[in-house]
Short mmCIF file of C-alpha atoms in Angstrom, two decimals:
data_model
loop_
_atom_site.label_atom_id
_atom_site.label_comp_id
_atom_site.label_asym_id
_atom_site.label_seq_id
_atom_site.Cartn_x
_atom_site.Cartn_y
_atom_site.Cartn_z
CA MET A 1 81.79 59.90 98.56
CA ASN A 2 78.46 61.62 97.82
CA ALA A 3 78.91 64.42 100.46
CA PRO A 4 76.44 66.36 100.00
CA SER A 5 79.03 69.23 100.76
CA PHE A 6 80.52 68.44 97.72
CA ARG A 7 77.13 68.90 95.13
CA ASN A 8 78.48 72.79 94.55
CA TRP A 9 81.77 73.69 92.66
CA LYS A 10 82.36 76.51 95.91
CA SER A 11 82.62 73.25 98.39
CA VAL A 12 84.97 71.11 95.46
CA GLN A 13 87.07 74.46 95.87
CA ASP A 14 87.04 74.63 98.59
CA GLU A 15 88.56 71.28 99.56
CA VAL A 16 90.65 71.31 96.58
CA LEU A 17 92.36 74.48 98.10
CA ARG A 18 92.41 72.61 101.63
CA ARG A 19 94.88 69.64 100.24
CA ILE A 20 97.17 72.82 98.25
CA HIS A 21 97.44 74.33 101.54
CA ALA A 22 98.00 71.47 104.17
CA ARG A 23 100.06 69.92 100.87
CA GLU A 24 98.60 66.51 100.68
CA TRP A 25 98.62 68.02 96.51
CA LYS A 26 102.60 69.87 96.95
CA PRO A 27 103.78 72.17 94.53
CA GLY A 28 104.71 70.96 91.18
CA GLU A 29 102.57 68.12 91.56
CA LEU A 30 100.32 66.46 89.20
CA ILE A 31 96.77 66.44 90.18
CA PRO A 32 94.23 63.66 89.41
CA ASN A 33 92.43 63.83 86.77
CA GLU A 34 88.81 65.61 86.42
CA ALA A 35 86.99 62.11 86.22
CA ASP A 36 88.72 60.85 89.64
CA LEU A 37 87.92 63.81 91.32
CA ALA A 38 84.62 63.76 89.73
CA GLU A 39 84.27 60.43 91.32
CA GLU A 40 85.62 60.72 94.55
CA PHE A 41 83.62 63.86 95.51
CA GLY A 42 80.50 62.19 94.07
CA CYS A 43 79.27 65.17 92.09
CA ALA A 44 79.37 66.27 88.16
CA ARG A 45 82.17 66.21 86.80
CA SER A 46 80.97 69.90 84.66
CA THR A 47 81.52 71.13 88.82
CA VAL A 48 85.43 69.84 89.07
CA ASN A 49 86.00 71.44 86.14
CA ARG A 50 84.09 75.12 87.20
CA ALA A 51 86.21 75.10 90.84
CA LEU A 52 89.81 73.83 88.98
CA ARG A 53 89.09 77.01 86.32
CA SER A 54 88.64 78.86 89.42
CA LEU A 55 91.83 78.30 91.03
CA ALA A 56 93.40 77.88 88.26
CA GLU A 57 92.32 81.90 87.79
CA SER A 58 93.48 82.51 90.63
CA GLY A 59 97.10 81.40 90.12
CA LEU A 60 96.84 77.90 92.21
CA LEU A 61 96.88 75.55 89.40
CA ASP A 62 98.23 75.29 86.47
CA ARG A 63 96.28 73.93 83.39
CA ARG A 64 97.90 72.58 80.30
CA ARG A 65 95.40 70.60 77.69
CA LYS A 66 97.15 67.99 77.07
CA ALA A 67 99.29 67.25 80.23
CA GLY A 68 97.26 67.52 83.18
CA THR A 69 96.37 70.17 86.09
CA ARG A 70 99.38 71.01 88.59
CA VAL A 71 99.36 72.69 91.80
CA ALA A 72 101.10 75.90 90.75
CA ALA A 73 104.84 75.37 91.45
CA GLN A 74 104.72 79.15 93.04
CA PRO A 75 101.30 79.72 94.14
CA VAL A 76 100.70 83.16 94.84
CA ALA A 77 98.54 84.20 97.86
CA LYS A 78 95.31 86.19 98.23
CA ALA A 79 94.67 88.91 100.47
CA THR A 80 91.42 90.29 100.52
CA LEU A 81 90.77 94.15 101.96
CA ASP A 82 87.81 95.99 102.63
CA ILE A 83 87.82 99.54 101.70
CA ALA A 84 84.97 100.87 103.96
CA VAL A 85 84.19 105.01 104.26
CA ILE A 86 85.91 106.25 107.13
CA ARG A 87 83.53 106.71 109.27
CA HIS A 88 82.03 103.02 109.15
CA GLU A 89 85.98 102.07 109.48
CA VAL A 90 85.76 103.52 112.82
CA GLU A 91 82.42 103.04 114.06
CA GLY A 92 83.21 99.27 113.32
CA ARG A 93 85.91 99.36 116.05
CA GLY A 94 83.58 100.34 118.39
CA SER A 95 84.15 104.28 118.02
CA LYS A 96 82.87 107.11 117.76
CA TYR A 97 83.36 108.88 114.93
CA GLY A 98 84.28 112.99 114.25
CA TYR A 99 84.48 115.13 111.03
CA GLN A 100 86.69 118.25 110.84
CA LEU A 101 86.65 120.14 107.34
CA LEU A 102 89.86 121.91 106.60
CA THR A 103 90.29 123.83 103.83
CA ARG A 104 88.16 123.69 100.44
CA GLU A 105 89.45 125.56 97.66
CA LEU A 106 88.23 125.20 93.70
CA THR A 107 92.28 125.87 92.67
CA VAL A 108 94.84 125.14 89.34
CA PRO A 109 96.37 121.80 90.97
CA PRO A 110 100.35 121.13 91.02
CA ALA A 111 101.49 119.18 87.95
CA ARG A 112 101.47 116.07 89.75
CA VAL A 113 98.15 116.23 90.70
CA CYS A 114 96.55 117.27 87.20
CA GLY A 115 99.16 114.58 85.85
CA ALA A 116 98.23 111.84 87.22
CA MET A 117 94.35 112.49 87.19
CA GLN A 118 95.04 113.58 83.12
CA THR A 119 93.34 117.02 83.11
CA PRO A 120 94.15 120.12 81.51
CA ALA A 121 97.67 122.01 83.04
CA SER A 122 94.88 124.98 83.82
CA ASP A 123 91.52 123.47 84.91
CA ALA A 124 90.36 124.00 87.94
CA LEU A 125 89.74 120.96 90.63
CA LEU A 126 87.61 121.17 93.91
CA HIS A 127 90.89 120.38 96.96
CA VAL A 128 89.23 119.28 99.79
CA ARG A 129 91.08 118.66 103.14
CA ALA A 130 89.29 117.00 106.21
CA LEU A 131 90.30 115.51 109.43
CA HIS A 132 88.42 112.41 110.83
CA LEU A 133 88.17 111.41 114.50
CA ALA A 134 87.89 108.52 116.69
CA ASP A 135 86.68 108.79 119.97
CA ASP A 136 88.09 112.67 119.59
CA ALA A 137 91.31 112.00 119.23
CA PRO A 138 92.72 112.45 115.59
CA TYR A 139 92.21 109.18 113.26
CA ALA A 140 93.51 110.08 109.66
CA VAL A 141 93.97 112.98 107.50
CA GLU A 142 92.11 112.96 103.93
CA ASP A 143 93.65 114.99 101.29
CA ARG A 144 91.58 115.02 97.76
CA TRP A 145 91.01 116.59 94.66
CA ILE A 146 88.24 116.09 92.95
CA ASN A 147 87.28 116.55 89.31
CA ILE A 148 84.26 118.70 88.94
CA GLY A 149 83.78 117.87 85.20
CA VAL A 150 83.03 114.72 86.17
CA VAL A 151 80.53 115.07 89.77
CA PRO A 152 80.07 119.01 89.33
CA GLN A 153 76.92 118.57 92.10
CA ALA A 154 80.47 118.60 94.27
CA HIS A 155 79.80 122.36 93.54
CA ASP A 156 77.50 122.79 95.76
CA GLU A 157 78.15 120.46 98.83
CA ASP A 158 79.99 122.47 101.56
CA PHE A 159 81.73 118.98 102.81
CA ALA A 160 81.12 121.15 106.37
CA THR A 161 79.07 117.96 107.82
CA ILE A 162 79.66 115.03 105.31
CA SER A 163 82.76 113.70 104.47
CA ALA A 164 84.16 113.90 101.11
CA ASN A 165 84.97 110.09 101.14
CA GLU A 166 81.43 109.62 102.16
CA TRP A 167 79.19 111.90 99.96
CA LEU A 168 81.08 110.79 96.70
CA LEU A 169 80.56 107.10 97.72
CA LYS A 170 77.19 108.40 97.29
CA TYR A 171 77.39 110.71 94.20
CA ALA A 172 80.21 109.93 92.07
CA PRO A 173 80.62 107.12 89.38
CA TYR A 174 83.44 105.46 88.76
CA THR A 175 84.39 102.49 86.68
CA HIS A 176 87.92 101.38 88.19
CA GLY A 177 90.68 102.66 90.33
CA GLU A 178 94.15 101.71 91.59
CA ILE A 179 94.86 102.19 95.00
CA ALA A 180 99.03 101.91 97.15
CA PHE A 181 99.48 101.64 100.38
CA SER A 182 103.13 103.08 101.90
CA ALA A 183 104.68 104.42 105.23
CA VAL A 184 105.59 107.81 104.89
CA GLN A 185 106.88 110.56 106.91
CA VAL A 186 104.82 113.11 108.24
CA ALA A 187 105.43 116.35 106.56
CA GLU A 188 105.19 119.07 109.75
CA ASP A 189 101.48 120.51 108.38
CA ASP A 190 99.80 116.71 108.46
CA ALA A 191 101.85 116.10 111.81
CA ASP A 192 100.21 118.98 113.65
CA ILE A 193 96.50 118.12 112.55
CA LEU A 194 97.20 114.51 113.42
CA GLY A 195 98.94 116.06 116.15
CA VAL A 196 102.38 113.52 116.62
CA ALA A 197 105.93 114.68 116.33
CA PRO A 198 106.80 116.02 112.67
CA GLN A 199 108.96 112.83 110.10
CA SER A 200 106.83 110.22 112.33
CA ALA A 201 106.02 106.95 110.46
CA VAL A 202 102.21 107.71 109.43
CA PHE A 203 100.16 104.85 107.02
CA ALA A 204 99.51 106.03 103.70
CA ILE A 205 96.58 105.34 101.50
CA ASP A 206 96.78 106.64 97.81
CA ARG A 207 93.70 105.95 95.75
CA LEU A 208 92.43 107.05 92.16
CA THR A 209 89.53 106.43 90.36
CA TRP A 210 88.14 106.83 87.17
CA ASP A 211 84.81 106.68 85.38
CA LYS A 212 86.11 105.67 81.78
CA ASP A 213 88.17 107.42 80.60
CA ALA A 214 87.99 110.63 83.17
CA SER A 215 89.50 110.35 86.35
CA VAL A 216 86.95 111.50 88.92
CA THR A 217 88.91 111.83 92.13
CA LYS A 218 92.80 111.47 93.74
CA VAL A 219 92.89 111.32 97.61
CA ARG A 220 95.58 110.89 100.39
CA LEU A 221 94.67 109.18 103.56
CA LEU A 222 97.35 109.11 106.30
CA PHE A 223 96.85 107.80 109.83
CA THR A 224 97.67 108.26 112.64
CA PRO A 225 100.50 105.65 114.33
CA GLY A 226 99.55 102.82 115.35
CA TYR A 227 96.74 101.84 112.45
CA GLN A 228 96.63 98.52 111.10
CA LEU A 229 95.05 97.15 107.96
CA ARG A 230 94.44 93.50 108.61
CA THR A 231 92.63 90.67 106.89
CA SER A 232 92.75 86.78 106.72
CA LEU A 233 94.50 84.63 104.93
CA MET B 1 68.54 92.02 74.64
CA ASN B 2 69.17 88.15 74.74
CA ALA B 3 72.98 89.62 74.10
CA PRO B 4 75.15 86.22 74.13
CA SER B 5 77.49 88.24 76.73
CA PHE B 6 74.44 88.37 79.99
CA ARG B 7 74.67 84.58 78.80
CA ASN B 8 76.51 83.82 82.16
CA TRP B 9 76.39 84.62 85.27
CA LYS B 10 79.83 86.01 85.79
CA SER B 11 78.30 88.73 82.43
CA VAL B 12 75.46 89.54 84.55
CA GLN B 13 76.91 90.36 87.73
CA ASP B 14 79.84 92.46 85.57
CA GLU B 15 76.74 94.12 84.22
CA VAL B 16 75.17 94.63 87.84
CA LEU B 17 78.15 96.08 88.98
CA ARG B 18 78.98 98.52 86.38
CA ARG B 19 75.46 100.17 87.11
CA ILE B 20 75.94 100.06 90.79
CA HIS B 21 79.35 102.07 89.88
CA ALA B 22 78.19 104.26 87.36
CA ARG B 23 75.44 105.16 90.24
CA GLU B 24 72.90 104.46 87.44
CA TRP B 25 71.51 102.11 90.71
CA LYS B 26 72.19 104.34 93.72
CA PRO B 27 73.49 102.71 97.09
CA GLY B 28 69.85 102.27 98.87
CA GLU B 29 67.43 101.95 95.86
CA LEU B 30 65.70 99.22 94.94
CA ILE B 31 67.22 97.43 92.07
CA PRO B 32 64.37 95.32 89.17
CA ASN B 33 62.70 92.11 90.69
CA GLU B 34 65.09 89.05 88.78
CA ALA B 35 62.14 88.50 86.52
CA ASP B 36 62.87 91.60 85.27
CA LEU B 37 65.95 91.49 85.12
CA ALA B 38 65.75 88.21 82.91
CA GLU B 39 63.73 88.83 80.84
CA GLU B 40 65.86 92.11 80.26
CA PHE B 41 69.17 89.90 80.00
CA GLY B 42 67.97 87.40 78.28
CA CYS B 43 68.55 84.57 80.23
CA ALA B 44 67.53 82.70 82.83
CA ARG B 45 66.21 83.38 86.26
CA SER B 46 68.71 81.03 88.40
CA THR B 47 71.59 83.56 86.29
CA VAL B 48 70.14 86.63 87.63
CA ASN B 49 69.96 85.32 91.16
CA ARG B 50 73.25 83.35 90.98
CA ALA B 51 74.91 86.68 90.22
CA LEU B 52 73.02 88.30 92.44
CA ARG B 53 73.75 86.04 95.51
CA SER B 54 77.61 86.78 94.50
CA LEU B 55 76.79 90.53 95.13
CA ALA B 56 75.12 90.59 98.22
CA GLU B 57 78.09 87.65 100.00
CA SER B 58 80.60 90.93 99.14
CA GLY B 59 78.08 93.47 100.10
CA LEU B 60 77.73 94.98 97.80
CA LEU B 61 73.74 94.63 97.62
CA ASP B 62 71.54 94.38 100.56
CA ARG B 63 68.80 91.06 99.77
CA ARG B 64 65.25 90.68 101.90
CA ARG B 65 62.96 88.05 101.57
CA LYS B 66 60.36 90.45 100.88
CA ALA B 67 61.30 93.62 100.72
CA GLY B 68 63.10 93.14 97.41
CA THR B 69 66.80 93.29 96.21
CA ARG B 70 68.45 96.99 97.13
CA VAL B 71 72.06 98.64 96.15
CA ALA B 72 73.85 98.55 99.53
CA ALA B 73 73.67 101.36 101.42
CA GLN B 74 77.24 101.59 102.47
CA PRO B 75 79.21 99.88 100.06
CA VAL B 76 82.49 98.10 100.89
CA ALA B 77 85.22 98.45 98.14
CA LYS B 78 87.25 95.41 98.40
CA ALA B 79 91.12 94.80 96.61
CA THR B 80 92.21 92.14 95.94
CA LEU B 81 96.44 91.86 97.01
CA ASP B 82 98.64 89.07 94.89
CA ILE B 83 100.37 88.17 98.41
CA ALA B 84 103.79 86.31 95.92
CA VAL B 85 106.86 84.89 97.97
CA ILE B 86 109.75 88.01 97.67
CA ARG B 87 112.37 86.62 94.96
CA HIS B 88 109.13 85.96 92.14
CA GLU B 89 108.16 89.97 93.53
CA VAL B 90 111.06 90.98 92.60
CA GLU B 91 112.01 89.54 89.26
CA GLY B 92 108.21 90.65 88.21
CA ARG B 93 109.64 93.96 88.65
CA GLY B 94 112.89 93.31 86.16
CA SER B 95 115.23 93.56 88.73
CA LYS B 96 117.90 90.82 89.82
CA TYR B 97 117.17 88.70 92.79
CA GLY B 98 119.67 88.46 95.73
CA TYR B 99 119.88 86.94 99.05
CA GLN B 100 121.82 86.79 102.50
CA LEU B 101 120.87 84.55 105.24
CA LEU B 102 121.72 86.94 108.81
CA THR B 103 121.49 84.57 111.68
CA ARG B 104 119.72 81.02 112.00
CA GLU B 105 119.07 79.69 115.81
CA LEU B 106 117.11 77.34 117.35
CA THR B 107 116.03 79.62 120.74
CA VAL B 108 113.45 80.08 123.53
CA PRO B 109 111.49 83.37 121.87
CA PRO B 110 109.98 86.29 123.62
CA ALA B 111 106.86 86.02 125.55
CA ARG B 112 105.35 88.41 122.47
CA VAL B 113 106.03 85.69 119.74
CA CYS B 114 105.55 82.56 122.03
CA GLY B 115 101.98 84.71 123.11
CA ALA B 116 100.51 85.03 119.35
CA MET B 117 101.74 81.68 118.25
CA GLN B 118 100.88 80.01 121.45
CA THR B 119 103.51 77.74 121.72
CA PRO B 120 104.37 77.03 125.29
CA ALA B 121 106.78 80.07 126.55
CA SER B 122 109.54 77.09 127.25
CA ASP B 123 109.92 75.80 123.57
CA ALA B 124 112.37 76.83 121.53
CA LEU B 125 111.58 78.05 117.73
CA LEU B 126 114.09 78.51 114.56
CA HIS B 127 114.45 82.12 114.32
CA VAL B 128 115.68 82.85 111.03
CA ARG B 129 116.63 86.62 109.98
CA ALA B 130 117.27 87.40 106.04
CA LEU B 131 117.95 90.57 103.77
CA HIS B 132 116.38 90.11 100.61
CA LEU B 133 117.81 91.98 97.48
CA ALA B 134 117.24 93.74 94.36
CA ASP B 135 120.20 94.68 91.62
CA ASP B 136 121.99 94.34 94.79
CA ALA B 137 120.71 96.98 97.34
CA PRO B 138 118.45 96.03 100.63
CA TYR B 139 114.72 95.33 99.11
CA ALA B 140 113.12 93.76 102.70
CA VAL B 141 114.83 92.11 105.88
CA GLU B 142 113.21 89.10 106.94
CA ASP B 143 112.83 88.19 110.86
CA ARG B 144 110.84 85.08 110.84
CA TRP B 145 110.26 81.93 113.58
CA ILE B 146 109.14 78.62 112.73
CA ASN B 147 107.09 75.87 114.74
CA ILE B 148 109.16 73.24 114.34
CA GLY B 149 107.18 70.87 116.15
CA VAL B 150 104.58 71.59 113.23
CA VAL B 151 107.61 71.29 110.82
CA PRO B 152 110.30 69.50 111.67
CA GLN B 153 111.92 69.82 108.62
CA ALA B 154 113.13 73.04 109.20
CA HIS B 155 115.76 71.24 111.16
CA ASP B 156 117.76 70.01 108.64
CA GLU B 157 117.65 73.18 106.07
CA ASP B 158 120.21 75.62 107.17
CA PHE B 159 118.16 78.42 104.82
CA ALA B 160 122.02 79.34 103.56
CA THR B 161 120.48 79.21 99.83
CA ILE B 162 117.14 79.46 100.22
CA SER B 163 115.18 81.63 101.73
CA ALA B 164 112.38 81.07 104.87
CA ASN B 165 110.73 82.42 102.76
CA GLU B 166 110.25 80.31 99.62
CA TRP B 167 111.08 77.35 101.61
CA LEU B 168 108.05 77.60 104.02
CA LEU B 169 105.84 77.89 100.24
CA LYS B 170 107.00 74.79 99.22
CA TYR B 171 106.75 72.45 102.80
CA ALA B 172 104.53 73.94 105.55
CA PRO B 173 101.01 73.33 106.11
CA TYR B 174 98.63 75.82 106.51
CA THR B 175 95.42 76.08 106.68
CA HIS B 176 94.46 80.01 107.52
CA GLY B 177 96.47 82.77 108.69
CA GLU B 178 96.45 86.51 109.28
CA ILE B 179 98.02 89.21 107.45
CA ALA B 180 98.71 92.70 108.64
CA PHE B 181 100.04 96.18 107.00
CA SER B 182 101.45 99.24 109.44
CA ALA B 183 104.05 101.46 109.23
CA VAL B 184 106.45 101.56 111.19
CA GLN B 185 110.08 103.45 112.28
CA VAL B 186 112.37 101.25 112.06
CA ALA B 187 115.23 100.45 114.95
CA GLU B 188 118.40 100.93 114.78
CA ASP B 189 119.86 97.35 114.16
CA ASP B 190 117.37 96.61 110.82
CA ALA B 191 117.86 100.14 109.54
CA ASP B 192 121.67 99.09 109.09
CA ILE B 193 120.81 96.08 107.27
CA LEU B 194 118.42 97.92 105.23
CA GLY B 195 120.90 101.38 105.22
CA VAL B 196 119.01 103.59 105.53
CA ALA B 197 118.83 106.24 108.54
CA PRO B 198 117.20 104.85 112.21
CA GLN B 199 113.91 105.89 112.61
CA SER B 200 113.10 105.96 108.79
CA ALA B 201 109.30 105.13 107.65
CA VAL B 202 109.30 102.12 106.38
CA PHE B 203 106.39 99.49 104.90
CA ALA B 204 105.58 96.78 107.11
CA ILE B 205 103.76 92.65 106.32
CA ASP B 206 103.53 91.33 109.99
CA ARG B 207 101.78 87.31 108.69
CA LEU B 208 100.96 84.41 110.93
CA THR B 209 99.45 81.19 109.30
CA TRP B 210 97.97 78.37 111.19
CA ASP B 211 97.91 74.30 110.30
CA LYS B 212 94.64 73.49 112.02
CA ASP B 213 94.57 74.79 115.51
CA ALA B 214 98.84 75.02 115.42
CA SER B 215 101.06 78.35 114.34
CA VAL B 216 103.76 77.27 111.97
CA THR B 217 105.08 80.39 111.04
CA LYS B 218 105.24 84.27 112.76
CA VAL B 219 106.64 86.86 110.52
CA ARG B 220 107.60 90.69 109.74
CA LEU B 221 108.70 92.10 106.32
CA LEU B 222 109.92 96.06 106.70
CA PHE B 223 110.67 96.95 103.46
CA THR B 224 113.51 99.72 102.17
CA PRO B 225 111.36 103.41 102.29
CA GLY B 226 109.48 103.82 98.65
CA TYR B 227 108.22 100.70 98.66
CA GLN B 228 104.41 100.39 97.85
CA LEU B 229 101.82 97.56 97.77
CA ARG B 230 99.47 98.08 94.84
CA THR B 231 96.48 96.80 93.04
CA SER B 232 93.36 97.80 90.92
CA LEU B 233 89.91 98.56 92.39
#
């Protein structure tokens, strides 16, 4: 009671989360009301309210105006992934980063690309392919399309020494995006570049980013076998 | 100025985030001080402080006591993934969910399993294998070890009609965990169960959860080809 650690809503949230995870408060169960919790935690009722609202937003609590607050019957766990620039990811693992530009050309993309990017079918986009290395070994191959209508400065960048992955972070605006993770069987040309057998299972990250209504860039990253994306729960 | 949308820290945070993503405030650049921002947004300085602190915690801003606040030179994007019970994931896609228990046995696990779970090498754990289906087609195969020292009730559950994936969410406590995503070439037995060619590339989710110092469960889920884990940025 009156523990200083419960003075702010984050610490109240942590304690509520602990009780849910420890199954002290079980899925579907009614939890004490805000006034009782405020008394127990020795904090303001508004602090408890802030913590419970936040947990309700993330789907762990189910709040009904008159029926009170219950632990969600089917709580959804959230995992947060850091999507870093590849150079920093490699350096963060203690490896030496390397980069090789493979191709860079202004060209009209295939239908699946201009379809996803919602660019006119006849518009040329900048197509950049590059290899990222860790300790001189292939780490990931990047296949990227850049909408030069939105990022005209890309015209003047040859991507010979800086990857589009890193350059865009500095110069391209974006408002939102989509990311997808999957496993793919690598085609022969990418297999050659990655130095693995064709049809090897590789981890793929597909990303499409937007600046309001206009697509900025679409990229597929294929990682050498053994790559894992990890986080804590 | 004085826009009602800037009265709370979340809306201030959204606007600061927008300026960072739109590159109005570029990576590495010094941003206006709190007093100036509070005046511009027509809110309390403490509200601006709360918003900036939150963005600094997530790595987008770099705050120095005397040098002011800069946009991080290398902002890290965060992606949040919902880790739902497989039944809800399947039903959420509008498919009919199905479940088949494959094997359930109390057995001493191989070294890599008791090593990861930090259980004594001679302790038997509950090993459950099951198939999840979507519209009667294989969706994912679950291979799971349960520490019955921590979850003794699992002894009395036959997992014939409810998956361990769903049962544990209801009955097993946990304080923290680790999750990893990767691409694997599927071995012959799992390929048979999933109805795919051996060596196909499949998406793997490995999860290990803990209740304080004791491991609760270790699971590997292998999904049929074509599976994608998606989220927005």
